Short mmCIF file of C-alpha atoms and ligand atoms in Angstrom, two decimals:
data_model
loop_
_atom_site.label_atom_id
_atom_site.label_comp_id
_atom_site.label_asym_id
_atom_site.label_seq_id
_atom_site.Cartn_x
_atom_site.Cartn_y
_atom_site.Cartn_z
CA MET A 27 0.00 0.00 0.00
CA THR A 28 1.37 3.46 -0.89
CA LYS A 29 1.78 6.16 1.74
CA SER A 30 -1.05 8.19 0.22
CA ASP A 31 -3.38 5.15 0.16
CA LEU A 32 -2.67 4.55 3.85
CA ARG A 33 -3.29 8.21 4.67
CA LYS A 34 -6.61 8.14 2.82
CA GLN A 35 -7.69 4.91 4.46
CA ILE A 36 -6.88 6.27 7.94
CA LYS A 37 -9.01 9.34 7.29
CA ASP A 38 -11.86 7.21 5.91
CA VAL A 39 -11.78 4.98 9.01
CA ALA A 40 -11.78 8.03 11.31
CA LEU A 41 -14.63 9.78 9.49
CA SER A 42 -16.81 6.69 9.24
CA ASN A 43 -16.44 5.97 12.98
CA GLY A 44 -17.51 9.18 14.68
CA ALA A 45 -14.98 11.83 13.64
CA ASP A 46 -16.13 14.96 11.83
CA LEU A 47 -12.64 16.28 11.15
CA VAL A 48 -9.28 14.53 10.95
CA GLY A 49 -5.73 15.73 10.38
CA ILE A 50 -2.20 14.40 10.72
CA VAL A 51 0.83 15.95 12.40
CA ASN A 52 4.38 14.57 12.65
CA VAL A 53 5.81 14.05 16.14
CA THR A 54 8.74 16.30 15.16
CA ASP A 55 6.21 19.13 14.82
CA LEU A 56 5.04 18.61 18.41
CA PRO A 57 8.39 19.09 20.20
CA GLU A 58 6.64 20.13 23.47
CA HIS A 59 5.08 16.66 23.70
CA LYS A 60 7.88 14.49 22.30
CA ASP A 61 8.97 12.95 25.63
CA ARG A 62 5.41 12.11 26.69
CA ILE A 63 4.60 10.73 23.25
CA PHE A 64 7.69 8.47 23.30
CA ARG A 65 6.63 7.25 26.74
CA ILE A 66 3.28 6.26 25.24
CA ILE A 67 4.95 4.49 22.35
CA PRO A 68 8.69 4.54 21.59
CA HIS A 69 9.67 5.56 18.03
CA ALA A 70 6.27 7.14 17.38
CA GLN A 71 6.32 9.10 14.13
CA SER A 72 2.86 10.60 13.67
CA VAL A 73 -0.25 11.74 15.51
CA VAL A 74 -3.67 11.41 13.89
CA VAL A 75 -5.83 14.21 15.34
CA ILE A 76 -9.57 13.55 15.50
CA ALA A 77 -12.35 16.05 16.20
CA ALA A 78 -16.02 15.30 16.85
CA ARG A 79 -18.62 18.04 16.81
CA HIS A 80 -21.02 18.93 19.58
CA SER A 81 -24.71 19.52 18.90
CA LEU A 82 -24.68 23.32 19.10
CA ALA A 83 -28.31 23.46 20.24
CA SER A 84 -27.48 21.09 23.10
CA ILE A 85 -24.51 23.03 24.44
CA ARG A 86 -26.47 26.28 24.09
CA SER A 87 -29.45 24.85 25.97
CA ALA A 88 -30.46 26.62 29.20
CA ASN A 89 -30.76 23.10 30.62
CA ASN A 90 -27.14 22.25 31.37
CA GLN A 91 -27.90 18.54 31.64
CA MET A 92 -28.52 18.51 27.87
CA ALA A 93 -25.07 19.97 27.30
CA GLN A 94 -23.56 17.38 29.63
CA PHE A 95 -25.37 14.55 27.84
CA ASP A 96 -24.15 15.83 24.48
CA THR A 97 -20.61 16.06 25.86
CA ILE A 98 -20.66 12.41 26.92
CA HIS A 99 -21.71 11.50 23.38
CA THR A 100 -19.12 13.75 21.73
CA TYR A 101 -16.29 12.33 23.86
CA ASN A 102 -17.56 8.84 23.02
CA GLU A 103 -17.43 9.64 19.30
CA CYS A 104 -13.82 10.81 19.72
CA ALA A 105 -12.98 7.58 21.55
CA ARG A 106 -14.77 5.37 18.99
CA SER A 107 -12.99 7.01 16.10
CA ALA A 108 -9.55 7.02 17.77
CA HIS A 109 -9.84 3.34 18.72
CA SER A 110 -11.01 2.43 15.21
CA VAL A 111 -8.02 4.19 13.65
CA SER A 112 -5.64 2.61 16.13
CA ARG A 113 -7.02 -0.89 15.44
CA PHE A 114 -6.91 -0.29 11.71
CA LEU A 115 -3.25 0.78 11.90
CA GLU A 116 -2.39 -2.23 14.07
CA SER A 117 -4.01 -4.51 11.48
CA LYS A 118 -1.48 -3.01 9.03
CA ARG A 119 1.29 -3.86 11.52
CA PHE A 120 1.91 -0.30 12.79
CA PRO A 121 1.87 -0.21 16.61
CA SER A 122 -0.58 2.56 17.56
CA VAL A 123 -2.28 3.91 20.69
CA ALA A 124 -5.55 5.83 21.07
CA VAL A 125 -4.90 8.70 23.52
CA PRO A 126 -7.67 10.04 25.83
CA ALA A 127 -9.44 13.27 24.93
CA PHE A 128 -9.58 14.24 28.62
CA ILE A 129 -9.60 11.66 31.44
CA PRO A 130 -7.84 9.47 32.47
CA ILE A 131 -5.20 12.16 32.97
CA ASP A 132 -2.25 12.49 35.34
CA MET A 133 -3.77 14.44 38.25
CA GLN A 134 -0.98 16.49 39.74
CA ASP A 135 -1.13 18.17 43.13
CA PRO A 136 -3.78 20.90 43.27
CA GLY A 137 -2.51 24.23 41.98
CA LYS A 138 -0.10 22.80 39.42
CA GLY A 139 -2.77 22.53 36.76
CA MET A 140 -3.85 19.55 34.74
CA ARG A 141 -1.86 18.78 31.65
CA GLY A 142 -2.88 16.32 28.97
CA GLU A 143 -0.34 13.87 27.53
CA ILE A 144 -0.93 15.73 24.28
CA CYS A 145 -2.44 19.20 24.21
CA TRP A 146 -5.16 18.59 21.63
CA ARG A 147 -5.68 22.27 20.78
CA ARG A 148 -2.04 22.58 19.85
CA ALA A 149 -2.07 19.28 17.90
CA GLY A 150 -5.25 20.40 16.10
CA VAL A 151 -3.71 23.72 15.07
CA ARG A 152 -0.58 21.99 13.78
CA ALA A 153 -2.60 19.33 11.93
CA GLY A 154 -4.49 22.06 10.06
CA LEU A 155 -7.92 21.55 11.69
CA GLY A 156 -8.28 25.22 12.59
CA SER A 157 -6.58 28.04 14.47
CA TYR A 158 -6.49 29.42 18.03
CA GLY A 159 -9.37 31.67 18.99
CA GLU A 160 -9.59 34.57 21.43
CA ASN A 161 -11.08 31.96 23.77
CA GLY A 162 -7.80 29.98 23.73
CA LEU A 163 -9.62 27.07 22.07
CA LEU A 164 -9.23 25.47 18.66
CA VAL A 165 -11.64 27.19 16.28
CA THR A 166 -12.58 25.30 13.12
CA LYS A 167 -14.18 26.67 9.96
CA GLU A 168 -16.80 23.93 10.06
CA PHE A 169 -17.91 23.92 13.72
CA GLY A 170 -16.27 26.90 15.41
CA SER A 171 -15.05 25.86 18.90
CA ALA A 172 -17.91 23.41 19.41
CA ILE A 173 -15.79 20.27 19.06
CA ARG A 174 -14.00 17.72 21.23
CA ILE A 175 -10.58 16.48 20.19
CA SER A 176 -8.54 13.32 20.67
CA GLY A 177 -6.27 11.18 18.53
CA VAL A 178 -3.87 8.34 17.91
CA VAL A 179 -0.11 8.06 18.30
CA THR A 180 1.46 5.71 15.76
CA VAL A 181 4.82 4.52 14.52
CA ALA A 182 3.52 4.82 10.95
CA GLU A 183 5.39 7.53 9.08
CA LEU A 184 2.55 9.52 7.55
CA ASP A 185 2.53 12.62 5.38
CA ALA A 186 1.36 15.47 7.59
CA ASP A 187 -1.31 18.07 6.82
CA SER A 188 -0.21 21.70 6.69
CA PRO A 189 -1.37 24.16 9.35
CA LEU A 190 -3.97 26.61 8.02
CA GLU A 191 -2.57 29.88 6.78
CA GLU A 192 -5.71 31.79 7.59
CA ASP A 193 -6.98 32.90 10.97
CA VAL A 194 -10.36 31.21 11.47
CA CYS A 195 -11.29 33.30 14.55
CA ASN A 196 -13.01 36.53 13.48
CA HIS A 197 -12.08 38.29 16.75
CA CYS A 198 -15.70 39.27 17.45
CA GLY A 199 -15.07 38.92 21.20
CA GLN A 200 -18.37 37.09 21.84
CA CYS A 201 -16.61 34.33 23.76
CA VAL A 202 -14.96 36.87 26.08
CA SER A 203 -18.19 38.69 26.87
CA ALA A 204 -20.13 35.42 27.26
CA CYS A 205 -17.87 34.08 30.02
CA PRO A 206 -19.98 34.33 33.20
CA VAL A 207 -16.99 34.55 35.57
CA GLY A 208 -14.64 36.86 33.65
CA ALA A 209 -12.07 34.11 33.06
CA LEU A 210 -11.30 35.27 29.50
CA SER A 211 -9.47 38.46 28.65
CA GLY A 212 -8.84 37.87 24.93
CA GLY A 213 -5.77 36.79 23.01
CA GLY A 214 -6.26 33.23 24.23
CA ALA A 215 -5.57 34.10 27.90
CA VAL A 216 -7.60 31.99 30.35
CA ASN A 217 -7.78 32.35 34.12
CA LYS A 218 -7.78 28.60 34.72
CA LYS A 219 -8.72 28.91 38.40
CA LEU A 220 -11.83 31.02 37.73
CA CYS A 221 -12.90 28.79 34.86
CA GLY A 222 -12.15 25.55 36.74
CA GLU A 223 -14.20 26.65 39.77
CA ASN A 224 -17.12 27.33 37.47
CA ILE A 225 -17.05 24.26 35.24
CA PHE A 226 -16.19 21.74 37.96
CA LYS A 227 -18.75 22.92 40.55
CA TYR A 228 -19.15 19.37 41.85
CA GLY A 229 -15.78 18.06 40.73
CA PHE A 230 -12.80 16.74 42.63
CA ARG A 231 -12.30 19.75 44.92
CA PHE A 232 -15.95 19.68 45.95
CA PHE A 233 -15.65 15.98 46.70
CA GLN A 234 -12.46 16.54 48.72
CA LYS A 235 -14.08 19.29 50.81
CA PHE A 236 -17.13 17.12 51.24
CA MET A 237 -15.06 14.27 52.63
CA GLU A 238 -13.21 16.62 54.97
CA ALA A 239 -16.47 18.02 56.21
CA LEU A 240 -17.42 14.54 57.37
CA TYR A 241 -14.94 14.99 60.19
CA GLU A 242 -15.44 17.87 62.57
CA LYS A 243 -11.78 17.92 63.57
CA PRO A 244 -9.92 15.84 60.99
CA ASP A 245 -7.15 13.88 62.63
CA PRO A 246 -3.87 14.17 60.67
CA GLU A 247 -3.96 10.59 59.40
CA VAL A 248 -7.49 10.90 58.10
CA GLN A 249 -6.59 14.17 56.42
CA LYS A 250 -3.56 12.52 54.79
CA ILE A 251 -5.80 9.81 53.35
CA ILE A 252 -8.34 12.32 52.14
CA ARG A 253 -5.65 14.41 50.45
CA GLY A 254 -3.85 11.37 49.02
CA TYR A 255 -3.32 10.35 45.43
CA GLU A 256 -5.56 7.28 45.80
CA LEU A 257 -8.61 9.42 46.41
CA ARG A 258 -7.86 11.48 43.31
CA GLU A 259 -7.63 8.26 41.34
CA MET A 260 -10.86 7.03 42.89
CA TRP A 261 -12.57 10.24 41.97
CA GLN A 262 -11.59 9.74 38.34
CA ASN A 263 -13.10 6.28 38.48
CA PHE A 264 -16.39 7.81 39.54
CA MET A 265 -16.28 10.02 36.52
CA THR A 266 -17.74 7.81 33.88
CA GLY A 267 -20.20 10.56 33.13
CA ASN A 268 -19.70 14.23 32.53
CA TYR A 269 -19.66 17.09 35.00
CA TYR A 270 -19.02 20.36 33.18
CA TYR A 271 -21.17 23.31 34.19
CA CYS A 272 -20.26 25.87 31.54
CA PHE A 273 -19.92 25.80 27.76
CA GLU A 274 -20.28 29.51 26.94
CA CYS A 275 -16.93 30.14 25.24
CA GLN A 276 -17.53 27.16 22.95
CA SER A 277 -21.22 27.61 22.29
CA GLN A 278 -21.25 31.38 21.64
CA CYS A 279 -18.55 31.21 18.95
CA PRO A 280 -20.36 32.19 15.73
CA VAL A 281 -17.82 30.68 13.33
CA SER A 282 -19.33 27.71 11.52
CA SER A 283 -19.99 26.70 7.95
CA VAL A 284 -22.24 23.86 9.13
CA ASN A 285 -24.10 24.79 12.32
CA THR A 286 -26.61 27.58 12.58
CA LEU A 287 -27.00 29.61 15.76
CA GLU A 288 -30.63 30.56 15.07
C1 LIG B 26 -6.60 21.06 31.71
C2 LIG B 26 -7.74 21.40 30.78
C3 LIG B 26 -8.57 22.45 31.15
C4 LIG B 26 -8.25 23.37 32.31
C5 LIG B 26 -7.16 24.34 31.88
C6 LIG B 26 -7.40 24.85 30.46
C7 LIG B 26 -6.17 25.37 29.77
N1 LIG B 26 -6.37 26.49 29.08
O1 LIG B 26 -5.09 24.79 29.80
C8 LIG B 26 -9.61 24.04 32.58
C9 LIG B 26 -10.29 23.26 33.69
C10 LIG B 26 -9.61 25.52 32.99
C11 LIG B 26 -10.33 23.80 31.25
C12 LIG B 26 -11.42 24.51 30.82
C13 LIG B 26 -12.08 24.28 29.63
N2 LIG B 26 -11.89 23.28 28.78
CO1 LIG B 26 -10.40 22.08 28.89
N3 LIG B 26 -8.99 20.88 28.83
C14 LIG B 26 -7.95 20.69 29.59
C15 LIG B 26 -7.12 19.51 29.02
C16 LIG B 26 -7.52 18.25 29.76
C17 LIG B 26 -5.61 19.68 29.08
C18 LIG B 26 -5.09 21.03 28.56
C19 LIG B 26 -3.64 21.17 28.84
O2 LIG B 26 -2.85 20.24 28.75
N4 LIG B 26 -3.26 22.41 29.25
C20 LIG B 26 -1.89 22.74 29.62
C21 LIG B 26 -1.20 23.60 28.57
C22 LIG B 26 -0.94 22.90 27.24
O3 LIG B 26 -1.99 24.74 28.33
P1 LIG B 26 -1.31 26.16 28.30
O4 LIG B 26 -0.09 26.14 29.13
O5 LIG B 26 -2.41 27.12 28.66
O6 LIG B 26 -0.90 26.31 26.73
C23 LIG B 26 -1.78 26.84 25.77
C24 LIG B 26 -1.40 28.23 25.37
O7 LIG B 26 0.00 28.35 25.40
C25 LIG B 26 -1.94 28.28 23.95
N5 LIG B 26 -1.20 28.99 22.93
C26 LIG B 26 0.02 28.76 22.49
N6 LIG B 26 0.30 29.56 21.46
C27 LIG B 26 -0.80 30.31 21.26
C28 LIG B 26 -1.05 31.28 20.33
C29 LIG B 26 -2.30 31.90 20.33
C30 LIG B 26 -2.58 32.93 19.31
C31 LIG B 26 -3.28 31.53 21.28
C32 LIG B 26 -4.61 32.19 21.31
C33 LIG B 26 -3.00 30.54 22.22
C34 LIG B 26 -1.75 29.94 22.18
O8 LIG B 26 -1.89 26.98 23.44
C35 LIG B 26 -1.62 26.07 24.45
C36 LIG B 26 -2.66 25.05 24.21
O9 LIG B 26 -2.56 24.60 22.89
C37 LIG B 26 -7.60 19.50 27.53
C38 LIG B 26 -7.50 18.13 26.85
C39 LIG B 26 -6.15 17.95 26.21
N7 LIG B 26 -5.49 16.84 26.45
O10 LIG B 26 -5.71 18.81 25.45
C40 LIG B 26 -9.04 20.03 27.65
C41 LIG B 26 -9.59 20.89 26.52
C42 LIG B 26 -8.56 21.94 26.14
N8 LIG B 26 -10.73 21.54 27.14
C43 LIG B 26 -11.71 21.76 26.33
C44 LIG B 26 -12.86 22.50 26.67
C45 LIG B 26 -13.98 22.48 25.66
C46 LIG B 26 -12.94 23.22 27.87
C47 LIG B 26 -14.04 24.14 28.38
C48 LIG B 26 -14.95 24.82 27.36
C49 LIG B 26 -14.91 23.43 29.45
C50 LIG B 26 -15.93 22.49 28.92
N9 LIG B 26 -17.20 22.84 29.02
O11 LIG B 26 -15.58 21.46 28.40
C51 LIG B 26 -13.20 25.17 29.17
C52 LIG B 26 -12.66 26.26 28.25
C53 LIG B 26 -11.67 27.18 28.90
C54 LIG B 26 -10.86 27.93 27.85
N10 LIG B 26 -11.49 28.89 27.17
O12 LIG B 26 -9.69 27.60 27.64
C55 LIG B 26 -11.45 21.14 24.95
C56 LIG B 26 -11.13 22.20 23.89
C57 LIG B 26 -11.82 21.99 22.55
C58 LIG B 26 -11.43 23.08 21.58
N11 LIG B 26 -12.32 23.48 20.72
O13 LIG B 26 -10.32 23.56 21.59
C59 LIG B 26 -10.23 20.17 25.27
C60 LIG B 26 -9.20 20.01 24.14
C61 LIG B 26 -10.85 18.82 25.65
C62 LIG B 26 -11.12 17.95 24.41
N12 LIG B 26 -10.44 16.84 24.29
O14 LIG B 26 -11.87 18.30 23.54
N13 LIG B 26 -9.73 22.82 30.54
S1 LIG B 27 -15.91 27.36 30.11
FE1 LIG B 27 -17.22 29.01 30.92
S2 LIG B 27 -16.10 29.74 32.73
FE2 LIG B 27 -14.63 28.60 31.48
S3 LIG B 27 -13.66 30.17 30.18
FE3 LIG B 27 -15.35 29.24 29.01
S4 LIG B 27 -17.07 30.62 29.39
FE4 LIG B 27 -15.57 31.06 30.98
S1 LIG B 28 -16.37 33.90 19.64
FE1 LIG B 28 -15.43 35.29 18.14
S2 LIG B 28 -13.48 35.94 19.12
FE2 LIG B 28 -14.23 34.12 20.23
S3 LIG B 28 -13.18 32.40 19.25
FE3 LIG B 28 -15.17 32.61 18.23
S4 LIG B 28 -14.77 33.95 16.47
FE4 LIG B 28 -13.02 34.15 17.85
#
């Protein structure tokens, strides 16, 4: 099979298994992630970046549970597509790994910030899926920011897509003014603490405080257990569903050749 046949087949597999957009980036063009990528799979050459679109009406709904339900589905589509591509590549004898869109993730100590094994916004920009918006997110021509992103790391040496030359964000500022907690100031800057407190209202920190509140005067050993790594891991295990409480900077982005906001 020629390199271009393989490339086409990969994209067909991705698009027929849940992806709405797919692009390819070489590992050499993701130098910030090289060490983590080689830990996932030594001698990896390429990353297939997969994006699945949200239902815009769902993430704009005043009923947040609809947005959460849609998010579960959209993450599932990312996972289905990434696993299909990975299995397809393995059937062609190229070791490949589907990488999570979000969790499981290495949960560092509070305050250090969560970091994905691959930053999917960055990979999406470099694979030509779109460009950075004022909201700091990946903005695509087709679906604006209303997408979820994941992908596959593979040893297959694939021809990469070129990053877009144009700026897809129209700099209207709607994402910045839509943020209910003032976490966005434009130019991609995000106050992660303000945003995190808003989107994870009942997330890990809530759970940790809840557990602590069970003890009027927590004895040091109990506190150590409650603040330990195991509990953070356990919390992730609980999270088979979705728990975001804000979608404004994604859902208010007007860029889209496919979705309509009206
Ligand atoms: C940790 C995390 C968060 C944290 C921190 C976010 C952050 N900005 O880093 C918190 C909890 C705040 C958060 C919030 C949200 N998140 Co979040 N998050 C992640 C996660 C798991 C890891 C990100 C990471 O590694 N950050 C650490 C480093 C890389 O970030 P950084 O130091 O800020 O570096 C960035 C800047 O330097 C910027 N940058 C560099 N050069 C330039 C140049 C320009 C011009 C600009 C503008 C920016 C820019 O690019 C880097 C990122 O590529 C990713 C999944 C993943 N694996 O990528 C999802 C992810 C980024 N989140 C996502 C979403 C949708 C959200 C929320 C809307 C919440 C929700 N309802 O889901 C908000 C949006 C907040 C915002 N406007 O950024 C999507 C983004 C989809 C998209 N269209 O881009 C992702 C990719 C999840 C997914 N798989 O789809 N998130
Ligand atoms: S997800 Fe909500 S709180 Fe976070 S930056 Fe976007 S609009 Fe603001
Ligand atoms: S809402 Fe406007 S400024 Fe924000 S990312 Fe979308 S196009 Fe860019």
